[in-house]
């Protein structure tokens, strides 16, 4: 089955597959026609570069100009795993795959199915998240099927993914290295290995007037269909503010959903759907459930949503980055 899927990729077809972060939509990274097909299947602008996935470290040499020491250090520590590194590309990588950029994003995932598939495909698989552009990345087979069925040759069912948010992206072409997209591998974890790492300011602020360095981050990704507002403040103030808004929205005929935590769930009254992401102390659970909850609200045709805010340090930075993007940076402090 995986061998067949590998053949499909070698022949220029597309296969969606599980990784430890989210499902990916794979094509042969060294074949410009495959990359074009990926953009078409996702409905994604073609200036938005793809991540090239490898299944063993030594394969990186073919696709980058140079492997700096810092890349080797980070690979030793975090690969295989949820980390993507940006480096100068070699001529082997077509500009169709890098969205016209002279750099390439490389990731060596830890998911065994992904590794086998990449091996059978010839070693280099370009894979964005397997969602239609603008929708939350799929973390379960059902949502890949919903977005991609009929558009690609095959989908590999790997159950629910482990992490639930996309890989951390770090740009190694600048000094100090810069995090372009926060993820499971945090700034703090990098700084145990390399002395200083910056974070692209646009990841946490909406009104910087600057373009994000990862082209994909400028789009209103992870966008649910309904209108989402994040409410931040003391727990009791958050609950009472949201309850007041829900009452007004219901009177105006809206269908209302709430994203909350186990600790506060019982306090919410009057909404159509109240979903807990898990305990506030369990960031991994919150990350794993976030996209699924946004999708479920879409399925239930919710028109207005409120979410509690989360601590934005450590892995929480990735959670808040995605939530802020889903909300178009709409945050109310109460
Ligand atoms: O966890 C992940 O990284 C998943 C799984 C499937 O591996 N993939 C993923 O790919 O999230 P995608 O295409 O949805 O997001 C890739 C992001 C985009 O924001 C894109 O702009 C950025 O990476 N990117 C890719 N190549 C880049 C480059 N050369 N320079 C800057 N940003 C780049
Ligand atoms: Mg994506």
Coordinates of C-alpha atoms and ligand atoms in Angstrom, one line a residue:
X1 CA 0.0 0.0 0.0
X2 CA 2.7 2.5 1.0
X3 CA 4.8 1.3 -1.9
X4 CA 1.9 1.9 -4.3
X5 CA 1.5 5.4 -2.8
X6 CA 5.2 6.0 -3.4
X7 CA 4.8 5.0 -7.0
X8 CA 2.0 7.4 -7.4
X9 CA 4.2 10.2 -6.2
X10 CA 7.1 9.1 -8.4
X11 CA 4.8 9.3 -11.4
X12 CA 3.7 12.9 -10.6
X13 CA 0.5 12.1 -8.6
X14 CA -0.5 13.4 -5.2
X15 CA -1.0 11.5 -2.0
X16 CA -2.1 12.9 1.4
X17 CA -0.4 11.3 4.4
X18 CA -0.2 11.6 8.2
X19 CA 2.8 13.3 9.9
X20 CA 3.3 13.9 13.6
X21 CA 2.1 17.5 13.2
X22 CA -0.8 17.6 10.7
X23 CA -1.7 15.7 7.6
X24 CA 0.3 16.6 4.5
X25 CA -0.6 16.8 0.8
X26 CA 2.4 15.2 -0.9
X27 CA 3.9 15.5 -4.3
X28 CA 7.4 14.9 -5.7
X29 CA 9.3 18.0 -4.6
X30 CA 11.8 17.8 -7.5
X31 CA 9.0 17.7 -10.1
X32 CA 7.7 21.1 -11.0
X33 CA 4.5 19.7 -12.4
X34 CA 3.7 18.0 -9.1
X35 CA 4.1 21.2 -7.2
X36 CA 1.7 23.0 -9.6
X37 CA -0.8 20.2 -8.9
X38 CA -0.5 20.7 -5.2
X39 CA -1.3 24.4 -5.6
X40 CA -4.3 23.6 -7.7
X41 CA -5.6 20.9 -5.3
X42 CA -5.4 23.3 -2.3
X43 CA -6.5 26.4 -4.2
X44 CA -3.4 28.0 -2.8
X45 CA -1.6 31.0 -4.3
X46 CA 1.6 29.8 -6.0
X47 CA 3.9 32.4 -4.3
X48 CA 3.4 30.4 -1.1
X49 CA 6.4 28.0 -0.9
X50 CA 6.2 24.3 0.0
X51 CA 8.1 22.3 2.7
X52 CA 10.4 19.6 1.3
X53 CA 10.2 16.4 3.4
X54 CA 13.1 14.0 3.7
X55 CA 13.4 10.6 5.4
X56 CA 17.1 10.7 6.4
X57 CA 19.5 13.5 7.1
X58 CA 22.1 12.9 4.4
X59 CA 19.5 13.6 1.7
X60 CA 19.5 17.3 2.7
X61 CA 22.8 17.8 0.8
X62 CA 21.3 17.5 -2.6
X63 CA 18.6 20.2 -2.1
X64 CA 20.5 22.9 -0.3
X65 CA 23.6 25.0 -1.2
X66 CA 25.3 24.5 2.1
X67 CA 24.6 22.7 5.4
X68 CA 25.7 25.2 8.1
X69 CA 26.9 23.8 11.5
X70 CA 23.9 25.2 13.1
X71 CA 21.6 23.1 10.9
X72 CA 23.6 20.0 11.9
X73 CA 23.3 20.9 15.6
X74 CA 19.5 21.4 15.4
X75 CA 19.1 18.3 13.3
X76 CA 21.0 16.3 15.9
X77 CA 18.7 17.5 18.6
X78 CA 15.3 17.8 16.9
X79 CA 15.2 15.6 13.8
X80 CA 13.3 13.6 13.0
X81 CA 10.6 15.8 14.4
X82 CA 8.3 18.8 14.1
X83 CA 10.9 21.2 12.9
X84 CA 11.4 22.9 9.5
X85 CA 14.6 24.7 8.6
X86 CA 15.0 27.3 5.9
X87 CA 18.3 27.2 3.9
X88 CA 19.6 28.4 0.6
X89 CA 18.3 26.1 -2.1
X90 CA 20.4 24.1 -4.7
X91 CA 19.5 23.9 -8.4
X92 CA 17.9 20.5 -7.8
X93 CA 14.8 22.2 -6.3
X94 CA 12.5 23.8 -8.8
X95 CA 11.3 27.3 -8.2
X96 CA 7.7 25.9 -8.5
X97 CA 8.3 24.2 -5.2
X98 CA 9.8 27.2 -3.4
X99 CA 7.2 29.7 -4.7
X100 CA 10.0 31.5 -6.6
X101 CA 12.3 31.9 -3.6
X102 CA 16.0 31.1 -3.6
X103 CA 15.6 29.4 -0.2
X104 CA 14.0 26.0 0.6
X105 CA 12.2 24.7 3.7
X106 CA 13.3 21.3 4.8
X107 CA 11.7 18.9 7.3
X108 CA 12.5 15.4 8.4
X109 CA 9.3 14.1 10.1
X110 CA 9.3 11.5 12.8
X111 CA 6.1 9.8 11.7
X112 CA 7.0 6.3 10.5
X113 CA 4.4 6.1 7.8
X114 CA 5.5 9.5 6.4
X115 CA 9.2 8.3 6.5
X116 CA 8.3 5.1 4.5
X117 CA 6.3 7.0 2.0
X118 CA 9.0 9.6 1.4
X119 CA 11.5 6.7 0.9
X120 CA 9.3 4.9 -1.6
X121 CA 8.7 8.2 -3.4
X122 CA 12.4 8.7 -4.1
X123 CA 13.4 10.8 -1.0
X124 CA 11.9 14.3 -1.5
X125 CA 8.2 15.0 -0.9
X126 CA 6.8 18.5 -1.0
X127 CA 3.9 18.7 1.4
X128 CA 1.8 21.6 2.6
X129 CA -0.9 20.8 5.1
X130 CA -3.7 18.8 3.4
X131 CA -6.4 21.3 3.7
X132 CA -8.1 23.5 1.2
X133 CA -6.3 26.9 1.4
X134 CA -7.8 29.0 4.2
X135 CA -9.2 26.2 6.3
X136 CA -7.7 24.7 9.4
X137 CA -5.1 22.0 8.8
X138 CA -6.5 18.5 9.1
X139 CA -5.5 16.5 12.2
X140 CA -7.8 13.5 11.4
X141 CA -8.5 11.5 8.2
X142 CA -12.1 12.7 8.0
X143 CA -11.1 16.3 7.3
X144 CA -8.5 15.4 4.7
X145 CA -11.1 13.3 2.9
X146 CA -13.6 16.2 3.1
X147 CA -11.1 18.7 1.6
X148 CA -9.2 16.4 -0.9
X149 CA -11.5 13.6 -2.0
X150 CA -11.7 13.5 -5.8
X151 CA -8.8 16.0 -6.2
X152 CA -5.9 13.7 -5.5
X153 CA -4.9 10.1 -6.2
X154 CA -4.8 8.7 -2.6
X155 CA -5.2 9.5 1.1
X156 CA -3.4 7.4 3.7
X157 CA -5.4 7.1 6.9
X158 CA -3.1 7.3 10.0
X159 CA -5.8 8.1 12.6
X160 CA -5.4 11.2 14.7
X161 CA -2.1 13.0 14.5
X162 CA 0.0 13.5 17.7
X163 CA 0.8 17.2 17.9
X164 CA -2.1 18.9 16.0
X165 CA -0.3 22.1 15.0
X166 CA 2.2 22.5 12.1
X167 CA 6.0 22.3 12.6
X168 CA 8.1 25.2 14.0
X169 CA 9.8 27.0 11.1
X170 CA 13.2 28.5 11.7
X171 CA 15.1 30.6 9.1
X172 CA 18.8 29.7 9.2
X173 CA 19.7 32.1 6.4
X174 CA 19.8 35.1 8.8
X175 CA 21.8 35.7 11.9
X176 CA 20.5 35.2 14.6
X177 CA 18.2 32.5 13.3
X178 CA 14.6 33.6 13.3
X179 CA 11.4 31.6 14.1
X180 CA 8.9 32.3 11.3
X181 CA 6.2 30.0 12.7
X182 CA 6.1 28.9 16.3
X183 CA 5.4 25.2 17.0
X184 CA 6.2 22.4 19.3
X185 CA 9.9 23.1 19.2
X186 CA 10.0 26.4 21.1
X187 CA 12.3 29.4 21.3
X188 CA 13.4 28.2 24.8
X189 CA 14.3 24.7 23.4
X190 CA 16.3 26.3 20.6
X191 CA 18.2 28.5 23.0
X192 CA 19.4 25.4 24.9
X193 CA 21.4 24.6 21.8
X194 CA 22.1 27.9 20.1
X195 CA 22.7 31.1 22.0
X196 CA 20.1 33.5 20.4
X197 CA 17.0 33.0 18.4
X198 CA 14.6 35.8 17.2
X199 CA 10.9 35.4 16.6
X200 CA 9.3 37.1 13.6
X201 CA 7.2 39.8 15.3
X202 CA 4.3 39.3 12.9
X203 CA 3.6 35.9 14.4
X204 CA 2.0 37.4 17.5
X205 CA 0.9 40.9 16.4
X206 CA -1.6 41.8 13.8
X207 CA -0.9 45.5 13.2
X208 CA 2.9 45.6 12.7
X209 CA 2.6 47.0 9.1
X210 CA 5.2 44.4 8.1
X211 CA 4.9 41.3 5.9
X212 CA 5.6 38.0 7.6
X213 CA 8.8 36.4 6.4
X214 CA 7.1 33.0 5.8
X215 CA 4.9 33.9 2.8
X216 CA 2.1 31.6 4.0
X217 CA 1.7 33.4 7.3
X218 CA 0.3 36.5 5.6
X219 CA -2.8 34.7 4.5
X220 CA -5.7 34.5 7.0
X221 CA -5.0 30.8 7.4
X222 CA -6.7 28.5 9.9
X223 CA -9.8 30.5 9.3
X224 CA -13.1 29.2 10.5
X225 CA -16.2 30.2 8.6
X226 CA -17.8 31.9 11.6
X227 CA -16.5 35.1 13.3
X228 CA -14.1 34.4 16.1
X229 CA -13.2 36.7 19.0
X230 CA -10.6 35.8 21.7
X231 CA -11.4 37.0 25.2
X232 CA -8.6 37.6 27.6
X233 CA -8.7 38.5 31.3
X234 CA -9.4 37.1 34.7
X235 CA -11.4 33.8 34.5
X236 CA -14.6 35.1 36.1
X237 CA -14.5 38.3 33.9
X238 CA -14.0 36.2 30.7
X239 CA -16.9 33.9 31.6
X240 CA -19.3 36.8 32.4
X241 CA -18.3 38.8 29.3
X242 CA -18.8 35.9 27.0
X243 CA -22.1 35.0 28.6
X244 CA -23.3 38.6 28.0
X245 CA -22.2 38.6 24.4
X246 CA -23.8 35.2 23.8
X247 CA -27.1 36.5 25.1
X248 CA -26.9 39.5 22.6
X249 CA -25.8 37.3 19.7
X250 CA -28.6 34.8 20.4
X251 CA -31.2 37.6 20.4
X252 CA -29.8 38.7 17.0
X253 CA -30.3 35.2 15.6
X254 CA -26.7 34.0 15.6
X255 CA -25.5 30.5 16.2
X256 CA -22.9 30.7 18.9
X257 CA -19.9 28.5 19.8
X258 CA -17.4 28.7 22.7
X259 CA -13.9 27.4 22.8
X260 CA -13.0 26.9 26.5
X261 CA -11.1 24.9 29.0
X262 CA -12.2 22.2 31.4
X263 CA -11.7 24.5 34.3
X264 CA -14.3 27.1 33.1
X265 CA -16.7 25.0 30.9
X266 CA -19.5 24.7 33.5
X267 CA -19.8 28.5 33.7
X268 CA -20.9 29.2 30.1
X269 CA -24.6 29.6 29.6
X270 CA -26.8 29.9 26.5
X271 CA -24.4 29.1 23.7
X272 CA -25.3 26.5 21.0
X273 CA -22.0 24.6 21.4
X274 CA -19.5 24.8 24.2
X275 CA -16.3 22.8 23.5
X276 CA -13.4 22.3 25.9
X277 CA -9.9 21.9 24.4
X278 CA -8.9 20.2 27.6
X279 CA -7.4 21.3 30.9
X280 CA -5.6 24.7 30.9
X281 CA -2.6 22.9 32.4
X282 CA -2.4 20.5 29.4
X283 CA -1.1 22.6 26.4
X284 CA -0.5 19.5 24.4
X285 CA -4.2 18.6 24.6
X286 CA -5.2 22.1 23.7
X287 CA -2.9 22.1 20.6
X288 CA -4.2 18.7 19.5
X289 CA -7.9 19.7 19.7
X290 CA -7.8 23.3 18.4
X291 CA -8.1 22.7 14.7
X292 CA -10.7 19.9 15.1
X293 CA -12.8 22.2 17.2
X294 CA -12.7 25.0 14.6
X295 CA -13.7 22.5 11.9
X296 CA -16.6 21.2 14.1
X297 CA -17.9 24.7 14.5
X298 CA -17.9 25.0 10.7
X299 CA -19.7 21.7 10.4
X300 CA -22.3 23.0 12.8
X301 CA -22.6 26.2 10.9
X302 CA -21.8 28.3 13.9
X303 CA -21.7 32.0 13.0
X304 CA -20.1 33.6 16.1
X305 CA -17.4 32.1 18.2
X306 CA -15.6 33.1 21.4
X307 CA -12.5 31.6 22.7
X308 CA -10.7 31.8 26.0
X309 CA -7.1 33.1 25.6
X310 CA -4.1 31.0 26.5
X311 CA -0.7 31.6 28.0
X312 CA 1.6 32.6 25.2
X313 CA 4.9 31.4 26.5
X314 CA 6.6 28.1 25.5
X315 CA 4.4 25.8 23.3
X316 CA 1.5 28.2 24.2
X317 CA 3.0 30.6 21.7
X318 CA 2.1 28.3 18.8
X319 CA -1.4 27.8 20.2
X320 CA -2.0 31.6 20.5
X321 CA -0.4 32.2 17.0
X322 CA -2.9 29.9 15.3
X323 CA -5.8 31.2 17.4
X324 CA -4.9 34.8 16.7
X325 CA -4.8 34.1 13.0
X326 CA -8.1 32.3 13.1
X327 CA -9.6 35.3 14.9
X328 CA -8.0 37.8 12.5
X329 CA -6.2 39.1 15.6
X330 CA -9.5 40.2 17.2
X331 CA -8.8 40.1 21.0
X332 CA -11.0 41.7 23.7
X333 CA -9.3 42.4 27.1
X334 CA -11.9 42.3 29.9
Ligands
LIG1 O1 4.0 20.5 10.1 C1 4.2 20.9 8.9 O2 5.1 21.7 8.7 C2 3.2 20.5 7.9 C3 3.4 19.0 7.6 C4 2.5 18.5 6.5 O3 4.7 18.7 7.5 N1 3.3 21.2 6.7 C5 2.9 22.6 6.6 O4 3.1 23.1 5.3 O5 2.5 23.2 7.5 P1 2.3 24.4 4.8 O6 2.7 24.5 3.4 O7 0.9 24.4 5.2 O8 3.1 25.6 5.6 C6 4.4 25.9 5.1 C7 4.8 27.3 5.6 C8 4.1 28.4 4.8 O9 3.7 29.4 5.7 C9 5.2 28.9 3.9 O10 5.1 30.2 3.5 C10 6.4 28.6 4.7 O11 6.2 27.4 5.4 N2 7.7 28.4 3.9 C11 7.9 27.4 3.1 N3 9.1 27.6 2.4 C12 9.6 28.8 2.9 C13 10.8 29.5 2.6 N4 11.7 29.1 1.7 N5 10.9 30.7 3.2 C14 10.0 31.1 4.1 N6 8.9 30.5 4.4 C15 8.7 29.3 3.8
LIG2 MG1 -0.9 25.1 5.9

